[in-house]
CSV table of C-alpha atoms in Angstrom, one decimal:
chain,number,residue,atom,x,y,z
A,1,MET,CA,-39.4,19.1,-11.6
A,2,SER,CA,-37.6,20.9,-8.8
A,3,THR,CA,-34.1,22.4,-9.1
A,4,SER,CA,-32.7,20.1,-6.5
A,5,ILE,CA,-33.8,17.0,-8.4
A,6,LEU,CA,-32.4,18.3,-11.6
A,7,ALA,CA,-29.1,19.0,-9.9
A,8,ALA,CA,-29.0,15.5,-8.4
A,9,GLN,CA,-29.7,13.9,-11.8
A,10,HIS,CA,-27.0,16.1,-13.4
A,11,MET,CA,-24.5,15.0,-10.7
A,12,ALA,CA,-25.3,11.4,-11.2
A,13,GLN,CA,-24.9,11.6,-15.0
A,14,ASP,CA,-21.7,13.6,-14.6
A,15,LYS,CA,-20.3,10.8,-12.4
A,16,ILE,CA,-21.3,8.1,-15.0
A,17,ASN,CA,-19.5,10.2,-17.7
A,18,ARG,CA,-16.4,10.3,-15.6
A,19,GLU,CA,-16.4,6.6,-14.8
A,20,LEU,CA,-14.6,3.9,-16.7
A,21,PHE,CA,-14.7,0.1,-16.7
A,22,VAL,CA,-11.3,-1.7,-16.3
A,23,GLY,CA,-11.4,-5.4,-17.2
A,24,ASN,CA,-9.0,-8.3,-16.9
A,25,THR,CA,-7.5,-7.2,-13.6
A,26,PRO,CA,-5.3,-9.9,-12.1
A,27,PRO,CA,-6.3,-11.5,-8.7
A,28,GLY,CA,-5.1,-9.6,-5.7
A,29,THR,CA,-5.1,-6.1,-7.4
A,30,SER,CA,-5.5,-3.4,-4.8
A,31,GLU,CA,-7.5,-0.2,-5.3
A,32,MET,CA,-4.6,2.0,-4.3
A,33,LEU,CA,-2.1,0.2,-6.6
A,34,LEU,CA,-4.4,0.4,-9.6
A,35,LEU,CA,-5.2,4.1,-8.9
A,36,GLN,CA,-1.5,5.0,-8.6
A,37,PHE,CA,-0.6,2.9,-11.7
A,38,PHE,CA,-3.1,4.7,-14.0
A,39,ASN,CA,-2.1,8.1,-12.7
A,40,ALA,CA,1.6,7.4,-13.3
A,41,ALA,CA,0.9,6.0,-16.8
A,42,MET,CA,-1.2,9.0,-17.8
A,43,ARG,CA,1.5,11.4,-16.5
A,44,ARG,CA,4.2,9.5,-18.4
A,45,THR,CA,2.3,9.7,-21.7
A,46,LYS,CA,1.4,13.3,-21.2
A,47,LEU,CA,-2.3,12.6,-21.1
A,48,CYS,CA,-2.5,14.9,-18.1
A,49,GLU,CA,-0.4,17.6,-16.4
A,50,PRO,CA,2.9,16.4,-14.8
A,51,ASN,CA,1.6,16.7,-11.2
A,52,ALA,CA,-2.1,15.9,-11.9
A,53,SER,CA,-4.0,13.0,-10.5
A,54,PRO,CA,-6.7,12.3,-13.1
A,55,ILE,CA,-7.9,9.2,-11.4
A,56,VAL,CA,-9.6,10.1,-8.1
A,57,GLN,CA,-11.2,6.9,-7.0
A,58,CYS,CA,-11.1,3.1,-7.7
A,59,ARG,CA,-13.4,0.2,-6.9
A,60,VAL,CA,-11.9,-3.3,-7.4
A,61,ASN,CA,-14.0,-6.4,-7.9
A,62,LEU,CA,-12.8,-10.0,-8.5
A,63,LYS,CA,-11.8,-9.7,-12.2
A,64,PHE,CA,-12.6,-6.1,-13.0
A,65,ALA,CA,-12.7,-2.6,-11.5
A,66,PHE,CA,-14.2,0.8,-12.0
A,67,VAL,CA,-12.1,4.0,-11.9
A,68,GLU,CA,-13.6,7.5,-11.4
A,69,CYS,CA,-11.8,10.3,-13.2
A,70,ALA,CA,-11.5,14.0,-12.1
A,71,SER,CA,-13.2,15.2,-15.3
A,72,ILE,CA,-14.9,14.0,-18.4
A,73,GLN,CA,-11.9,15.0,-20.4
A,74,ASP,CA,-9.7,12.9,-18.1
A,75,ALA,CA,-12.0,9.9,-18.7
A,76,ASN,CA,-11.8,10.4,-22.5
A,77,ASN,CA,-8.0,10.5,-22.2
A,78,CYS,CA,-7.8,7.4,-20.0
A,79,LEU,CA,-9.6,5.4,-22.7
A,80,ASN,CA,-6.1,5.4,-24.4
A,81,MET,CA,-4.9,3.1,-21.6
A,82,SER,CA,-6.7,0.1,-23.0
A,83,GLY,CA,-4.2,-2.7,-23.6
A,84,ILE,CA,-1.7,-1.5,-21.0
A,85,PRO,CA,0.3,-4.4,-19.4
A,86,PHE,CA,-0.3,-4.7,-15.7
A,87,LEU,CA,1.1,-7.5,-13.5
A,88,GLY,CA,1.0,-10.0,-16.4
A,89,SER,CA,-2.4,-9.0,-17.8
A,90,SER,CA,-3.5,-6.6,-20.5
A,91,LEU,CA,-6.1,-4.3,-19.0
A,92,LYS,CA,-9.2,-3.5,-21.0
A,93,VAL,CA,-10.4,0.1,-20.5
A,94,SER,CA,-13.8,1.2,-21.7
A,95,ARG,CA,-17.0,3.0,-20.9
A,96,PRO,CA,-19.4,1.2,-18.5
A,97,SER,CA,-22.6,-0.3,-19.9
A,98,LYS,CA,-24.7,2.5,-18.3
A,99,TYR,CA,-22.8,5.2,-20.2
A,100,SER,CA,-25.1,6.9,-22.8
A,101,GLY,CA,-22.9,9.8,-23.9
A,102,PRO,CA,-21.2,10.5,-27.2
A,103,PHE,CA,-18.7,8.0,-28.6
A,104,VAL,CA,-15.1,9.1,-28.1
A,105,GLN,CA,-12.4,7.9,-30.5
A,106,ALA,CA,-9.4,6.6,-28.6
A,107,LYS,CA,-6.2,4.8,-29.3
A,108,THR,CA,-4.8,1.7,-27.5
A,109,TRP,CA,-1.8,1.8,-25.2
A,110,GLN,CA,0.3,0.1,-27.9
A,111,HIS,CA,-0.6,2.8,-30.5
A,112,LEU,CA,-0.1,5.5,-27.9
A,113,THR,CA,3.4,4.3,-27.0
A,114,GLY,CA,4.4,3.5,-30.6
A,115,GLN,CA,4.2,-0.3,-30.3
A,116,THR,CA,2.7,-2.3,-33.2
A,117,SER,CA,1.6,-5.1,-31.0
A,118,LEU,CA,1.3,-6.3,-27.4
A,119,PRO,CA,4.5,-7.2,-25.6
A,120,ALA,CA,5.4,-10.9,-25.9
A,121,GLY,CA,3.3,-13.0,-23.7
A,122,HIS,CA,0.4,-10.5,-23.5
A,123,SER,CA,-2.7,-11.0,-25.4
A,124,HIS,CA,-6.4,-10.4,-25.1
A,125,VAL,CA,-7.5,-14.0,-24.3
A,126,ASP,CA,-9.7,-15.6,-21.8
A,127,PRO,CA,-8.2,-14.8,-18.3
A,128,ASN,CA,-8.6,-18.4,-17.1
A,129,GLU,CA,-6.9,-19.9,-20.1
A,130,ASP,CA,-4.2,-17.2,-19.9
A,131,LYS,CA,-3.5,-18.1,-16.2
A,132,LEU,CA,-3.3,-21.8,-17.0
A,133,ASN,CA,-0.7,-21.1,-19.7
A,134,ARG,CA,1.2,-19.0,-17.2
A,135,GLU,CA,1.2,-21.4,-14.3
A,136,LEU,CA,3.9,-24.0,-13.5
A,137,PHE,CA,4.2,-26.9,-11.1
A,138,ILE,CA,7.2,-26.9,-8.7
A,139,GLY,CA,7.9,-30.3,-7.3
A,140,ASN,CA,10.3,-31.6,-4.6
A,141,THR,CA,9.9,-28.5,-2.3
A,142,THR,CA,10.7,-28.8,1.4
A,143,PRO,CA,8.7,-27.6,4.4
A,144,GLU,CA,11.2,-24.8,5.0
A,145,MET,CA,10.4,-23.2,1.6
A,146,THR,CA,7.8,-20.4,1.7
A,147,GLY,CA,6.0,-18.8,-1.2
A,148,ASP,CA,8.0,-15.6,-0.9
A,149,MET,CA,11.3,-17.5,-0.8
A,150,LEU,CA,10.4,-19.5,-4.0
A,151,THR,CA,9.1,-16.3,-5.7
A,152,ASP,CA,12.4,-14.5,-5.0
A,153,PHE,CA,14.7,-17.4,-5.8
A,154,LEU,CA,13.1,-18.5,-9.1
A,155,GLY,CA,12.6,-14.9,-10.3
A,156,LYS,CA,16.2,-13.9,-9.7
A,157,ALA,CA,17.5,-17.1,-11.3
A,158,MET,CA,15.5,-16.3,-14.5
A,159,GLN,CA,16.7,-12.6,-14.5
A,160,GLN,CA,20.3,-13.6,-14.1
A,161,VAL,CA,20.5,-15.9,-17.1
A,162,GLY,CA,18.2,-13.9,-19.4
A,163,LEU,CA,15.0,-15.9,-19.3
A,164,THR,CA,12.9,-12.8,-18.7
A,165,ILE,CA,11.5,-10.5,-21.4
A,166,MET,CA,11.2,-7.3,-19.3
A,167,PRO,CA,12.6,-5.9,-16.1
A,168,GLY,CA,11.4,-7.0,-12.7
A,169,ASN,CA,10.5,-10.4,-11.1
A,170,PRO,CA,8.6,-12.5,-13.6
A,171,VAL,CA,7.0,-14.6,-10.9
A,172,ASN,CA,3.6,-13.0,-9.9
A,173,ALA,CA,2.5,-15.5,-7.3
A,174,CYS,CA,3.3,-18.7,-5.6
A,175,ARG,CA,1.1,-21.3,-3.7
A,176,VAL,CA,2.9,-23.8,-1.5
A,177,ASN,CA,1.4,-27.1,-0.6
A,178,GLY,CA,3.6,-29.5,1.3
A,179,LYS,CA,6.0,-31.1,-1.1
A,180,PHE,CA,5.0,-29.1,-4.2
A,181,ALA,CA,4.0,-25.6,-5.2
A,182,PHE,CA,2.5,-23.7,-8.1
A,183,VAL,CA,3.9,-20.5,-9.4
A,184,GLU,CA,2.2,-18.0,-11.7
A,185,LEU,CA,4.4,-16.2,-14.2
A,186,ARG,CA,3.5,-12.7,-15.5
A,187,THR,CA,3.6,-13.8,-19.2
A,188,MET,CA,3.1,-17.0,-21.2
A,189,LYS,CA,6.5,-16.6,-22.8
A,190,GLU,CA,8.2,-16.4,-19.4
A,191,ALA,CA,6.3,-19.4,-18.2
A,192,GLU,CA,7.7,-21.3,-21.2
A,193,ASN,CA,11.2,-20.0,-20.5
A,194,ALA,CA,10.9,-21.0,-16.8
A,195,LEU,CA,10.7,-24.6,-17.8
A,196,ASN,CA,14.5,-24.4,-18.2
A,197,LEU,CA,14.8,-24.1,-14.4
A,198,ASN,CA,14.0,-27.8,-14.1
A,199,ASN,CA,16.4,-29.5,-11.7
A,200,ILE,CA,17.7,-26.2,-10.2
A,201,PRO,CA,19.2,-26.8,-6.8
A,202,TYR,CA,17.7,-24.9,-3.9
A,203,MET,CA,18.0,-25.4,-0.1
A,204,GLY,CA,19.4,-28.9,-0.6
A,205,ALA,CA,16.7,-30.0,-3.0
A,206,MET,CA,16.6,-30.3,-6.8
A,207,LEU,CA,13.4,-28.6,-7.8
A,208,ARG,CA,11.2,-30.1,-10.5
A,209,VAL,CA,9.7,-27.5,-12.8
A,210,GLY,CA,7.0,-28.5,-15.3
A,211,ARG,CA,3.5,-27.9,-16.6
A,212,PRO,CA,0.6,-28.7,-14.3
A,213,SER,CA,-1.5,-31.8,-15.1
A,214,LYS,CA,-4.5,-29.7,-16.3
A,215,TYR,CA,-2.4,-28.0,-18.9
A,216,THR,CA,-3.5,-28.9,-22.4
A,217,GLY,CA,-1.5,-26.5,-24.6
A,218,ALA,CA,1.4,-27.1,-26.9
A,219,VAL,CA,4.5,-28.9,-25.6
A,220,SER,CA,7.5,-26.5,-25.4
A,221,ALA,CA,11.0,-27.7,-26.2
A,222,HIS,CA,13.3,-26.8,-23.3
A,223,GLY,CA,16.4,-27.9,-21.4
A,224,ASN,CA,17.2,-28.3,-17.7
A,225,TRP,CA,19.0,-26.0,-15.3
A,226,GLU,CA,22.3,-27.8,-16.0
A,227,ASP,CA,22.1,-27.0,-19.7
A,228,ILE,CA,21.2,-23.3,-19.0
A,229,LEU,CA,24.0,-23.0,-16.5
A,230,ALA,CA,26.6,-24.6,-18.8
A,231,LYS,CA,25.7,-22.2,-21.6
A,232,TYR,CA,25.7,-19.2,-19.2
A,233,MET,CA,29.1,-20.1,-17.8
A,234,SER,CA,30.6,-20.6,-21.3
A,235,GLY,CA,29.2,-17.3,-22.6
A,236,GLU,CA,27.0,-19.1,-25.1
A,237,LEU,CA,23.9,-17.8,-23.5
A,238,THR,CA,23.3,-14.0,-23.9
A,239,LEU,CA,20.6,-11.7,-22.5
A,240,PRO,CA,17.6,-11.0,-24.8
A,241,ASN,CA,17.6,-7.8,-26.9
A,242,ALA,CA,21.3,-7.3,-26.5
A,243,GLY,CA,23.0,-5.6,-29.4
A,244,GLY,CA,22.4,-1.8,-28.9
A,245,GLY,CA,19.8,0.7,-29.7
A,246,ALA,CA,16.5,1.2,-27.9
A,247,ALA,CA,15.9,-2.5,-27.5
A,248,SER,CA,19.1,-3.1,-25.6
A,249,ALA,CA,18.2,-0.3,-23.2
A,250,ALA,CA,15.3,-2.4,-22.1
A,251,ALA,CA,17.3,-5.6,-21.7
A,252,VAL,CA,17.3,-7.2,-18.3
A,253,VAL,CA,20.7,-6.7,-16.8
A,254,PRO,CA,20.3,-7.6,-13.1
A,255,ALA,CA,22.9,-7.3,-10.4
A,256,PRO,CA,24.9,-10.5,-9.8
A,257,MET,CA,23.0,-12.9,-7.6
A,258,ALA,CA,24.1,-15.9,-5.6
A,259,ALA,CA,22.1,-18.5,-7.7
A,260,VAL,CA,24.2,-17.9,-10.7
A,261,PRO,CA,27.6,-16.4,-9.7
A,262,SER,CA,29.2,-13.9,-12.0
A,263,ALA,CA,32.8,-14.2,-10.7
A,264,PRO,CA,35.3,-16.3,-12.7
A,265,PRO,CA,34.4,-20.0,-12.0
A,266,THR,CA,36.8,-22.1,-10.0
A,267,ARG,CA,36.5,-25.5,-8.3
A,268,VAL,CA,36.5,-24.0,-4.8
A,269,VAL,CA,33.5,-22.5,-3.1
A,270,GLU,CA,33.7,-20.2,-0.1
A,271,LEU,CA,30.7,-20.2,2.4
A,272,LYS,CA,30.2,-17.4,4.9
A,273,ASN,CA,27.7,-16.8,7.7
A,274,MET,CA,27.1,-20.5,8.4
A,275,LEU,CA,29.3,-20.8,11.5
A,276,THR,CA,30.2,-18.8,14.6
A,277,MET,CA,33.3,-19.2,16.8
A,278,GLU,CA,31.2,-21.1,19.3
A,279,ASP,CA,30.7,-23.8,16.7
A,280,LEU,CA,34.4,-24.3,16.4
A,281,THR,CA,35.3,-24.4,20.1
A,282,SER,CA,34.3,-28.0,20.9
A,283,ASP,CA,36.0,-30.9,19.0
A,284,VAL,CA,32.7,-32.8,19.0
A,285,ASP,CA,30.7,-29.8,17.6
A,286,TYR,CA,33.5,-29.2,15.0
A,287,GLN,CA,33.4,-32.8,13.8
A,288,GLU,CA,29.6,-32.8,13.6
A,289,VAL,CA,29.8,-29.6,11.4
A,290,MET,CA,32.4,-31.3,9.2
A,291,GLU,CA,30.3,-34.4,8.7
A,292,ASP,CA,27.1,-32.5,8.1
A,293,THR,CA,28.8,-30.3,5.6
A,294,LYS,CA,30.2,-33.2,3.6
A,295,ASP,CA,26.8,-35.0,3.5
A,296,GLU,CA,24.9,-31.8,2.5
A,297,CYS,CA,27.4,-30.6,-0.1
A,298,SER,CA,28.2,-33.9,-1.8
A,299,GLN,CA,24.8,-33.9,-3.5
A,300,PHE,CA,25.9,-31.1,-5.8
A,301,GLY,CA,28.8,-33.1,-7.3
A,302,SER,CA,32.1,-34.8,-6.6
A,303,LEU,CA,33.4,-33.2,-3.5
A,304,LYS,CA,37.1,-33.5,-3.1
A,305,SER,CA,37.7,-31.9,0.2
A,306,VAL,CA,36.1,-29.7,2.9
A,307,ILE,CA,38.2,-27.2,4.9
A,308,ILE,CA,36.9,-25.4,8.0
A,309,PRO,CA,39.6,-23.2,9.6
A,310,ARG,CA,39.2,-23.0,13.3
A,311,THR,CA,41.6,-20.0,13.8
A,312,GLY,CA,43.0,-17.1,11.8
A,313,VAL,CA,41.4,-15.0,9.1
A,314,GLY,CA,39.4,-17.9,7.7
A,315,ALA,CA,37.8,-18.9,10.9
A,316,THR,CA,34.0,-19.4,10.6
A,317,LYS,CA,34.3,-19.8,6.9
A,318,ILE,CA,33.8,-23.1,5.0
A,319,PHE,CA,35.7,-24.0,1.9
A,320,LEU,CA,34.4,-26.7,-0.5
A,321,GLU,CA,36.7,-28.1,-3.2
A,322,TYR,CA,34.9,-29.9,-6.0
A,323,MET,CA,36.4,-31.9,-8.9
A,324,THR,CA,34.9,-29.5,-11.5
A,325,SER,CA,33.9,-25.8,-11.6
A,326,GLU,CA,30.5,-26.9,-12.9
A,327,ASP,CA,29.9,-28.8,-9.6
A,328,ALA,CA,31.1,-25.8,-7.7
A,329,ALA,CA,28.6,-23.6,-9.5
A,330,LYS,CA,25.7,-26.0,-8.7
A,331,ALA,CA,26.7,-25.8,-5.0
A,332,ILE,CA,26.6,-22.0,-5.1
A,333,ALA,CA,23.2,-22.1,-6.8
A,334,GLY,CA,21.9,-24.5,-4.1
A,335,LEU,CA,23.5,-23.0,-1.0
A,336,ALA,CA,23.5,-19.2,-1.5
A,337,GLY,CA,20.7,-17.3,0.2
A,338,ARG,CA,19.8,-20.2,2.5
A,339,THR,CA,19.1,-19.2,6.1
A,340,PHE,CA,21.2,-20.9,8.8
A,341,ASP,CA,20.3,-20.1,12.5
A,342,GLY,CA,18.9,-16.8,11.3
A,343,ARG,CA,21.9,-15.9,9.1
A,344,LYS,CA,21.8,-15.6,5.4
A,345,VAL,CA,24.5,-17.8,3.8
A,346,GLU,CA,26.9,-16.2,1.2
A,347,ALA,CA,28.4,-18.6,-1.4
A,348,VAL,CA,31.0,-17.5,-3.9
A,349,PHE,CA,33.8,-18.9,-6.0
A,350,PHE,CA,37.2,-18.8,-4.3
A,351,ASN,CA,40.7,-18.5,-5.9
A,352,GLU,CA,42.2,-21.9,-6.4
A,353,ASP,CA,45.8,-20.7,-5.9
A,354,LYS,CA,45.0,-19.0,-2.6
A,355,PHE,CA,43.2,-22.2,-1.5
A,356,GLY,CA,46.2,-24.3,-2.5
A,357,SER,CA,48.5,-22.1,-0.4
A,358,GLN,CA,46.1,-22.2,2.6
A,359,ASP,CA,45.5,-18.4,2.3
A,360,TYR,CA,41.8,-18.2,3.4
A,361,SER,CA,41.6,-14.4,3.4
């Protein structure tokens, strides 16, 4: 056999020894994302040098991928990545079926990082069954709502009131279809928690959140958004893992967001970026804005008054006075973040004493 043929066979076998199978990849996984993810994880766990890139190539298929390592030793080290959480899935890392080299003893990601089990919501189950358990139906959507908007809004709402189990947006994907949508959560536990968003107001609609009709799993006890919001406002609801130590360091403590205001609650809501001075010039336009505002904002609760200053420091602002602070909170959750003539609406609680003295600064 010629030297060139032997060299070619050696190169082919060397590539097989440096290649790994990665199973249970979530839909939409990109080759670059997976490559960068593995490289970062291996650097973090000191399975390679701090500036090394042990994964040099990646080929992604529908539900699995193959990664090519820089060396056989890098491939052996990468086997310890099996079980690593990635976009709501637990990746399976192993040798491909054509590998015929020696068996290499490896740990799992959980053992490598000192975890005794997979994070809550992650398990080695059938991917289709896992996805069904992580999927929720969102009813009563409007044509203006896009998948990105719902993903951002629902994810931030969950983070704000402590319904997530790890940092980041828990909503992986959203499919919008007319008057309803389906969202896919990253874990089964967070899908269960998200059921508490039922009846959350958004863009003038009360979203219905529930299990899809094809779901056949256990029925989870849960409340509605009103229950969660009341507990949050009263301080009864606390973020998960709070209490100190390493666990509290990983607790989700997001920045305040409009859907669940962090300022002291009052009965008055201040809206910004809805109007311009041109909207206030004509008496006819002003009256239409006033009537439209009353109609739109009455759905959140008992609206006592609407004040729209036409001059002074409060001009272009809208002030809503509700009978209770709970109704005001619902209005903020439903109105904040909406887009009005290309402007993003801001909604916050406003001081009742200043409102009473007509100080709109």
